[in-house]
Amino acid sequence: MNIHEYQAKELFAKHGVATQSGIVVTTAQDAVTATEQIGGTVVIKAQVKTGGRGKAGGVKLATSAAEAGEKAAAILGLDIKGHIVGKVLVTGAADIEQEYYVSYLLDRTNRTFLAMASIEGGMDIEEVAATKPEALAKVHIDPLVGVNAAVAAQIADAAGFPADVRDQVIEMLQKLWDVFVKEDATLVEVNPLV
């Protein structure tokens, strides 16, 4: 199934993957109300089933409830790669020190599962993959073993995750594998992992 970000966050939370909650709204006024409930700076994120939302203007910061309403009004109805935005997710803004990328997918070509990870995550991960393929670690996963601590460590080390976050990444990779398997997914992706 192809799901929205807010639905993915619900699945992640169900499996113990740390994620940030938010409020899904369909009107600018509801974005104002959600921002008042959350407090502080928020991020207004288009909920469409395609990538490139940020570059297309579908992800905006707002420092007040009134600004959140304005930003939501600008995003709602926006056409992002042929997908019309009908919902936005309002979440608290996070203090992001570094953006990483991780995913599991069904590699149909090689008839296996594949983990991909990079310490250069964020909006430009597709460009990183195209122009610096060495910056995107690819690790084949044995379906009989899955992703235990040793395999998660292999993925983290192949991507070059810094020592100060390595243990957290290893734990998160195991939980993401749990999501992948128990939800019978063909792709589980976190971008950015912060």
PDB file of C-alpha atoms in Angstrom, residues 41-185:
ATOM      1  CA  THR A  41       7.397  27.000  15.586  1.00  0.00           C
ATOM      2  CA  VAL A  42       5.699  24.373  13.427  1.00  0.00           C
ATOM      3  CA  VAL A  43       6.233  22.721  10.089  1.00  0.00           C
ATOM      4  CA  ILE A  44       3.339  22.561   7.617  1.00  0.00           C
ATOM      5  CA  LYS A  45       3.832  19.506   5.370  1.00  0.00           C
ATOM      6  CA  ALA A  46       1.810  18.580   2.292  1.00  0.00           C
ATOM      7  CA  GLN A  47       0.382  15.071   2.505  1.00  0.00           C
ATOM      8  CA  VAL A  48       0.728  13.655  -0.984  1.00  0.00           C
ATOM      9  CA  LYS A  49       2.009  10.285  -2.138  1.00  0.00           C
ATOM     10  CA  THR A  50       5.097  11.527  -3.941  1.00  0.00           C
ATOM     11  CA  GLY A  51       8.578  12.740  -3.129  1.00  0.00           C
ATOM     12  CA  GLY A  52       9.968  16.207  -3.685  1.00  0.00           C
ATOM     13  CA  ARG A  53       7.429  17.981  -1.492  1.00  0.00           C
ATOM     14  CA  GLY A  54       9.967  20.383  -0.023  1.00  0.00           C
ATOM     15  CA  LYS A  55      11.391  21.492  -3.345  1.00  0.00           C
ATOM     16  CA  ALA A  56       7.861  21.931  -4.724  1.00  0.00           C
ATOM     17  CA  GLY A  57       6.880  24.311  -1.914  1.00  0.00           C
ATOM     18  CA  GLY A  58       4.923  21.731   0.067  1.00  0.00           C
ATOM     19  CA  VAL A  59       6.908  22.021   3.312  1.00  0.00           C
ATOM     20  CA  LYS A  60       6.998  25.351   5.157  1.00  0.00           C
ATOM     21  CA  LEU A  61       8.004  26.620   8.606  1.00  0.00           C
ATOM     22  CA  ALA A  62       5.657  28.881  10.542  1.00  0.00           C
ATOM     23  CA  THR A  63       6.552  30.789  13.704  1.00  0.00           C
ATOM     24  CA  SER A  64       2.998  31.748  14.675  1.00  0.00           C
ATOM     25  CA  ALA A  65      -0.520  30.416  14.369  1.00  0.00           C
ATOM     26  CA  ALA A  66      -1.456  33.160  11.896  1.00  0.00           C
ATOM     27  CA  GLU A  67       1.572  32.367   9.737  1.00  0.00           C
ATOM     28  CA  ALA A  68       0.698  28.653   9.900  1.00  0.00           C
ATOM     29  CA  GLY A  69      -2.730  29.476   8.501  1.00  0.00           C
ATOM     30  CA  GLU A  70      -1.162  31.459   5.656  1.00  0.00           C
ATOM     31  CA  LYS A  71       1.326  28.704   4.847  1.00  0.00           C
ATOM     32  CA  ALA A  72      -1.358  26.008   4.989  1.00  0.00           C
ATOM     33  CA  ALA A  73      -3.582  28.052   2.675  1.00  0.00           C
ATOM     34  CA  ALA A  74      -0.696  28.284   0.187  1.00  0.00           C
ATOM     35  CA  ILE A  75       0.009  24.542   0.333  1.00  0.00           C
ATOM     36  CA  LEU A  76      -3.572  23.238   0.268  1.00  0.00           C
ATOM     37  CA  GLY A  77      -4.611  22.852  -3.358  1.00  0.00           C
ATOM     38  CA  LEU A  78      -0.994  22.909  -4.561  1.00  0.00           C
ATOM     39  CA  ASP A  79      -0.156  20.531  -7.414  1.00  0.00           C
ATOM     40  CA  ILE A  80       2.942  18.496  -6.567  1.00  0.00           C
ATOM     41  CA  LYS A  81       3.902  16.217  -9.451  1.00  0.00           C
ATOM     42  CA  GLY A  82       0.268  15.719 -10.409  1.00  0.00           C
ATOM     43  CA  HIS A  83      -0.930  15.215  -6.831  1.00  0.00           C
ATOM     44  CA  ILE A  84      -3.259  17.892  -5.454  1.00  0.00           C
ATOM     45  CA  VAL A  85      -2.707  18.613  -1.763  1.00  0.00           C
ATOM     46  CA  GLY A  86      -5.898  18.077   0.230  1.00  0.00           C
ATOM     47  CA  LYS A  87      -4.332  17.599   3.671  1.00  0.00           C
ATOM     48  CA  VAL A  88      -1.365  18.991   5.547  1.00  0.00           C
ATOM     49  CA  LEU A  89       0.423  17.666   8.599  1.00  0.00           C
ATOM     50  CA  VAL A  90       1.231  20.237  11.278  1.00  0.00           C
ATOM     51  CA  THR A  91       4.150  19.192  13.512  1.00  0.00           C
ATOM     52  CA  GLY A  92       6.431  20.918  15.945  1.00  0.00           C
ATOM     53  CA  ALA A  93       9.675  22.064  14.352  1.00  0.00           C
ATOM     54  CA  ALA A  94      12.714  20.008  15.362  1.00  0.00           C
ATOM     55  CA  ASP A  95      16.199  21.337  15.987  1.00  0.00           C
ATOM     56  CA  ILE A  96      17.971  19.351  13.268  1.00  0.00           C
ATOM     57  CA  GLU A  97      21.703  18.942  13.701  1.00  0.00           C
ATOM     58  CA  GLN A  98      22.257  16.441  10.881  1.00  0.00           C
ATOM     59  CA  GLU A  99      20.025  14.707   8.313  1.00  0.00           C
ATOM     60  CA  TYR A 100      20.549  11.043   7.439  1.00  0.00           C
ATOM     61  CA  TYR A 101      18.747   8.583   5.169  1.00  0.00           C
ATOM     62  CA  VAL A 102      17.751   4.928   5.685  1.00  0.00           C
ATOM     63  CA  SER A 103      15.435   2.571   3.845  1.00  0.00           C
ATOM     64  CA  TYR A 104      14.544  -1.050   3.298  1.00  0.00           C
ATOM     65  CA  LEU A 105      13.098  -2.195   0.026  1.00  0.00           C
ATOM     66  CA  LEU A 106      12.218  -5.213  -1.990  1.00  0.00           C
ATOM     67  CA  ASP A 107      14.910  -5.384  -4.671  1.00  0.00           C
ATOM     68  CA  ARG A 108      12.914  -7.078  -7.427  1.00  0.00           C
ATOM     69  CA  THR A 109      15.822  -7.111  -9.881  1.00  0.00           C
ATOM     70  CA  ASN A 110      18.031  -9.169  -7.572  1.00  0.00           C
ATOM     71  CA  ARG A 111      15.147 -10.973  -5.850  1.00  0.00           C
ATOM     72  CA  THR A 112      16.247  -9.956  -2.397  1.00  0.00           C
ATOM     73  CA  PHE A 113      15.805  -7.300   0.262  1.00  0.00           C
ATOM     74  CA  LEU A 114      18.055  -4.266   0.294  1.00  0.00           C
ATOM     75  CA  ALA A 115      18.985  -1.762   2.966  1.00  0.00           C
ATOM     76  CA  MET A 116      20.153   1.645   1.815  1.00  0.00           C
ATOM     77  CA  ALA A 117      21.640   4.255   4.121  1.00  0.00           C
ATOM     78  CA  SER A 118      23.512   7.518   3.842  1.00  0.00           C
ATOM     79  CA  ILE A 119      24.858  10.169   6.156  1.00  0.00           C
ATOM     80  CA  GLU A 120      23.885  12.673   3.454  1.00  0.00           C
ATOM     81  CA  GLY A 121      20.100  12.514   3.800  1.00  0.00           C
ATOM     82  CA  GLY A 122      17.538  15.228   3.268  1.00  0.00           C
ATOM     83  CA  MET A 123      15.891  16.806   0.249  1.00  0.00           C
ATOM     84  CA  ASP A 124      18.780  16.008  -2.078  1.00  0.00           C
ATOM     85  CA  ILE A 125      19.094  12.256  -1.471  1.00  0.00           C
ATOM     86  CA  GLU A 126      18.135  11.489  -5.082  1.00  0.00           C
ATOM     87  CA  GLU A 127      20.924  13.788  -6.287  1.00  0.00           C
ATOM     88  CA  VAL A 128      23.377  12.166  -3.853  1.00  0.00           C
ATOM     89  CA  ALA A 129      22.428   8.740  -5.231  1.00  0.00           C
ATOM     90  CA  ALA A 130      22.920   9.926  -8.813  1.00  0.00           C
ATOM     91  CA  THR A 131      26.094  11.985  -8.447  1.00  0.00           C
ATOM     92  CA  LYS A 132      27.829  10.333  -5.471  1.00  0.00           C
ATOM     93  CA  PRO A 133      26.720   6.692  -5.462  1.00  0.00           C
ATOM     94  CA  GLU A 134      29.520   5.835  -3.031  1.00  0.00           C
ATOM     95  CA  ALA A 135      27.732   7.984  -0.413  1.00  0.00           C
ATOM     96  CA  LEU A 136      24.710   5.644  -0.466  1.00  0.00           C
ATOM     97  CA  ALA A 137      25.514   2.331   1.220  1.00  0.00           C
ATOM     98  CA  LYS A 138      23.630  -0.685  -0.123  1.00  0.00           C
ATOM     99  CA  VAL A 139      23.516  -3.847   1.978  1.00  0.00           C
ATOM    100  CA  HIS A 140      21.651  -6.976   0.884  1.00  0.00           C
ATOM    101  CA  ILE A 141      19.548  -8.543   3.637  1.00  0.00           C
ATOM    102  CA  ASP A 142      19.250 -12.296   4.072  1.00  0.00           C
ATOM    103  CA  PRO A 143      15.515 -12.893   4.602  1.00  0.00           C
ATOM    104  CA  LEU A 144      16.253 -15.849   6.868  1.00  0.00           C
ATOM    105  CA  VAL A 145      18.332 -13.656   9.192  1.00  0.00           C
ATOM    106  CA  GLY A 146      16.611 -10.302   8.807  1.00  0.00           C
ATOM    107  CA  VAL A 147      18.084  -7.299  10.576  1.00  0.00           C
ATOM    108  CA  ASN A 148      19.424  -8.212  13.981  1.00  0.00           C
ATOM    109  CA  ALA A 149      21.948  -6.083  15.902  1.00  0.00           C
ATOM    110  CA  ALA A 150      24.895  -7.436  13.885  1.00  0.00           C
ATOM    111  CA  VAL A 151      23.266  -6.743  10.517  1.00  0.00           C
ATOM    112  CA  ALA A 152      22.111  -3.301  11.691  1.00  0.00           C
ATOM    113  CA  ALA A 153      25.703  -2.555  12.737  1.00  0.00           C
ATOM    114  CA  GLN A 154      26.906  -3.631   9.292  1.00  0.00           C
ATOM    115  CA  ILE A 155      24.447  -1.205   7.656  1.00  0.00           C
ATOM    116  CA  ALA A 156      25.394   1.643  10.020  1.00  0.00           C
ATOM    117  CA  ASP A 157      29.106   1.083   9.441  1.00  0.00           C
ATOM    118  CA  ALA A 158      28.730   0.772   5.662  1.00  0.00           C
ATOM    119  CA  ALA A 159      27.029   4.171   5.615  1.00  0.00           C
ATOM    120  CA  GLY A 160      29.608   5.697   7.944  1.00  0.00           C
ATOM    121  CA  PHE A 161      27.293   6.855  10.729  1.00  0.00           C
ATOM    122  CA  PRO A 162      29.240   8.813  13.362  1.00  0.00           C
ATOM    123  CA  ALA A 163      30.122   7.030  16.605  1.00  0.00           C
ATOM    124  CA  ASP A 164      27.963   9.355  18.702  1.00  0.00           C
ATOM    125  CA  VAL A 165      24.754   8.250  16.924  1.00  0.00           C
ATOM    126  CA  ARG A 166      25.760   4.739  15.824  1.00  0.00           C
ATOM    127  CA  ASP A 167      24.034   2.859  18.668  1.00  0.00           C
ATOM    128  CA  GLN A 168      20.798   4.818  18.184  1.00  0.00           C
ATOM    129  CA  VAL A 169      20.896   4.092  14.449  1.00  0.00           C
ATOM    130  CA  ILE A 170      21.473   0.370  15.072  1.00  0.00           C
ATOM    131  CA  GLU A 171      18.460   0.231  17.390  1.00  0.00           C
ATOM    132  CA  MET A 172      16.285   2.195  14.964  1.00  0.00           C
ATOM    133  CA  LEU A 173      17.333   0.003  12.005  1.00  0.00           C
ATOM    134  CA  GLN A 174      16.115  -3.092  13.860  1.00  0.00           C
ATOM    135  CA  LYS A 175      12.766  -1.447  14.632  1.00  0.00           C
ATOM    136  CA  LEU A 176      12.389  -0.294  11.029  1.00  0.00           C
ATOM    137  CA  TRP A 177      12.996  -3.860   9.863  1.00  0.00           C
ATOM    138  CA  ASP A 178      10.201  -4.910  12.221  1.00  0.00           C
ATOM    139  CA  VAL A 179       7.901  -2.410  10.479  1.00  0.00           C
ATOM    140  CA  PHE A 180       9.030  -3.666   7.071  1.00  0.00           C
ATOM    141  CA  VAL A 181       8.338  -7.323   7.871  1.00  0.00           C
ATOM    142  CA  LYS A 182       5.259  -7.087  10.091  1.00  0.00           C
ATOM    143  CA  GLU A 183       3.493  -4.613   7.803  1.00  0.00           C
ATOM    144  CA  ASP A 184       4.446  -6.665   4.712  1.00  0.00           C
ATOM    145  CA  ALA A 185       5.952  -3.575   3.110  1.00  0.00           C
TER     146      ALA A 185
END
